[in-house]
Every structure is written in structure tokens, then in C-alpha cells.
Amino acid sequence: MTVSKTGLYEQLASQRSSLLAGERDLTANAANCSALLFHSLPDLNWAGFYFVKDGELVLGPFQGKPACVRIRVGQGVCGAGASKCETVIVPNVHEFPGHIACDSASNSEIVVPLMKRERLIGVLDLDSPSIGRFDADDADGLEKLAKILIEVSG
Ligand code: SME
């Protein structure tokens, strides 16, 4: 039996709840979330976090190949999500002006802002080798996951 995408995010939510139980350290929780996402969601080549530091996005915990360390707000897909404080889905990164290519295998991308008391504290970024990998169900599942991560962490 194949599990639907929303079913997969429900399963992830319960795994995430046990992973985060009782721990408030944001770095530790983000590290486990990136591992959970990378190993549970199909067809990804990168999953991880950038956190706002001194007005820039700075690389946080991730799974995948080494990535660029600093991204200006407004630059690339991550910077676009950060400046709009909105989820950005890019079906084909090669058609996105200013896309920052960290891994040449990436063809599509989703960036979800991390908001704490209405302030941007970072972004969650997922890359896929498939064109058009991410849709509204991914946005919904990842936004819920990001919200819980921020609520439980500090
Ligand atoms: N592609 C991103 C950069 C981060 S990597 O994908 C990990 C961007 O354009 O912002």
C-alpha cells in the first residue's frame, strides 16, 4: 500500500513529536528534524536550515552535500522566502532568477520561513533532483512541522 503525501506528513508529525519531546535546544531539534525529513521524504537531495544572524541567513543543521554558508535576505530562493516571510515553491530552479546552486543535482526547491512571535528567525529549505517535486501538500506539512519546531524550541 502506498501512503498518500498527507498521510506521510501525519506519520512524520508523530515521529517528530517523539523526537522533540522534552528538548528545547533549537540546534539539536533542527538537526534531528533535518535528518527526519531527509530520510523520510522521498526524492530529496538536501534538507536543512538557515538561521538569521546579523541580518543574513547563516547555514544551520542539514543533511546533504555541503552548502553555501551565508545568504543575503532577498538573494536566491532562501532569501526570497525570508524577505517575503512566505513559503516559496520553485518547480524548476533553473528558471528562478538568482537561484544559488549549492548542489548541481537540485532541480526544484521549497523554502518555508521560520517565524517566532511574528519575527523571522530562519528558513527550512528542501531541494529535490526532480522538477516539480513540491506542491501545496508539502508546503502545508512543512509549515506545520516548522511551527512545532519553533514552539517547542526555546
Ligand atoms: N538554492 C538555495 C541555496 C541553498 S541550497 O539549496 C542548500 C537558494 O537559492 O537560496
XYZ file of C-alpha atoms and ligand atoms in Angstrom:
164
model
C 0.000 0.000 0.000
C 1.359 3.417 -0.831
C 0.942 6.189 1.718
C -0.523 9.489 0.497
C 1.526 12.631 0.858
C -0.689 13.974 3.637
C -0.507 10.551 5.344
C 3.267 10.729 5.122
C 3.290 14.149 6.806
C 0.970 12.811 9.540
C 3.422 9.953 10.177
C 6.262 12.467 10.202
C 4.408 14.637 12.704
C 4.162 11.790 15.207
C 7.833 10.809 14.731
C 8.788 14.447 15.128
C 6.770 14.748 18.345
C 8.686 11.878 19.933
C 11.994 13.248 18.634
C 11.366 16.700 20.086
C 9.818 15.520 23.355
C 11.307 17.387 26.281
C 14.130 19.038 24.330
C 14.199 22.820 23.869
C 17.563 23.301 22.178
C 16.866 24.723 18.706
C 20.096 23.464 17.117
C 19.589 19.920 18.389
C 15.923 19.879 17.361
C 16.654 21.374 13.918
C 19.410 18.771 13.404
C 17.026 15.908 14.160
C 14.281 17.478 12.012
C 16.610 17.745 9.017
C 17.600 14.075 9.429
C 13.956 13.007 9.837
C 12.891 14.895 6.702
C 15.852 13.791 4.608
C 15.397 10.127 5.442
C 11.571 10.046 5.424
C 10.543 12.122 2.419
C 11.228 10.621 -0.990
C 13.262 12.267 -3.729
C 15.303 14.848 -1.801
C 18.983 15.696 -2.172
C 19.142 18.354 0.572
C 17.124 19.221 3.686
C 18.172 21.767 6.249
C 18.022 25.114 7.952
C 19.396 28.627 7.658
C 19.092 30.932 10.680
C 19.018 34.727 10.706
C 22.251 36.125 12.160
C 23.380 39.746 11.805
C 20.753 40.318 9.102
C 21.885 37.371 6.945
C 20.853 33.724 6.615
C 23.596 31.520 8.039
C 23.777 27.773 7.415
C 22.379 25.619 10.228
C 21.894 21.859 10.653
C 21.305 20.000 7.386
C 21.537 16.690 5.534
C 23.010 16.559 2.050
C 26.075 17.965 0.333
C 27.950 20.963 1.777
C 26.078 24.184 1.058
C 26.789 27.893 0.849
C 27.221 29.311 4.326
C 25.749 32.830 4.086
C 22.798 34.060 2.016
C 21.600 37.653 1.984
C 17.891 38.221 2.627
C 16.387 38.686 -0.835
C 19.062 36.544 -2.518
C 18.230 33.157 -4.043
C 15.213 31.040 -3.129
C 16.036 31.064 0.596
C 16.434 34.822 0.585
C 13.140 35.227 -1.291
C 11.284 33.143 1.323
C 12.994 35.141 4.071
C 12.186 38.566 2.635
C 8.529 37.681 1.960
C 8.116 35.635 5.155
C 6.161 33.241 2.951
C 6.677 29.715 1.697
C 8.241 29.709 -1.776
C 7.874 26.713 -4.106
C 10.160 26.701 -7.140
C 9.235 23.922 -9.603
C 12.377 24.487 -11.704
C 15.287 26.238 -10.012
C 16.965 26.867 -13.371
C 14.143 29.270 -14.192
C 14.392 31.151 -10.873
C 16.411 34.356 -11.251
C 19.227 34.422 -8.687
C 18.893 30.788 -7.616
C 22.008 29.746 -5.681
C 23.182 26.347 -6.925
C 24.798 24.546 -3.984
C 24.316 21.053 -5.399
C 24.109 20.677 -9.184
C 21.659 17.784 -8.621
C 18.955 20.198 -7.390
C 16.131 20.887 -9.829
C 13.269 22.008 -7.584
C 13.118 23.599 -4.154
C 10.797 24.657 -1.330
C 11.626 27.219 1.340
C 9.487 27.647 4.472
C 10.035 30.649 6.759
C 10.529 30.030 10.492
C 8.573 32.638 12.436
C 8.822 33.243 16.181
C 6.391 35.797 17.630
C 5.933 37.236 14.128
C 9.683 37.658 13.662
C 11.662 35.738 11.055
C 14.331 33.579 12.707
C 15.312 31.412 9.735
C 14.137 29.181 6.914
C 13.695 25.476 6.287
C 14.969 24.540 2.811
C 14.384 21.309 0.864
C 15.877 20.513 -2.555
C 14.957 17.742 -4.978
C 16.573 16.338 -8.107
C 13.074 16.147 -9.695
C 11.401 19.040 -11.480
C 8.109 19.993 -9.792
C 8.722 17.824 -6.705
C 6.981 20.153 -4.200
C 3.313 21.166 -4.016
C 0.769 22.684 -1.630
C 0.630 19.460 0.463
C 4.386 19.736 1.066
C 4.004 23.400 1.981
C 1.225 22.554 4.437
C 3.085 19.628 6.061
C 6.375 21.513 6.310
C 4.767 24.699 7.667
C 3.129 22.647 10.455
C 6.429 20.950 11.212
C 8.298 24.279 11.273
C 5.695 25.797 13.589
C 6.006 22.972 16.131
C 9.803 23.050 15.941
C 9.834 26.740 16.812
C 7.163 26.396 19.525
C 8.996 23.633 21.396
C 12.493 25.087 20.963
C 13.097 27.837 23.481
N 19.309 27.014 -3.518
C 19.259 27.878 -2.366
C 20.576 27.888 -1.624
C 20.648 26.896 -0.525
S 20.883 25.338 -1.064
O 19.824 24.912 -1.955
C 21.106 24.321 0.150
C 18.860 29.270 -2.772
O 18.765 29.583 -3.964
O 18.640 30.088 -1.881
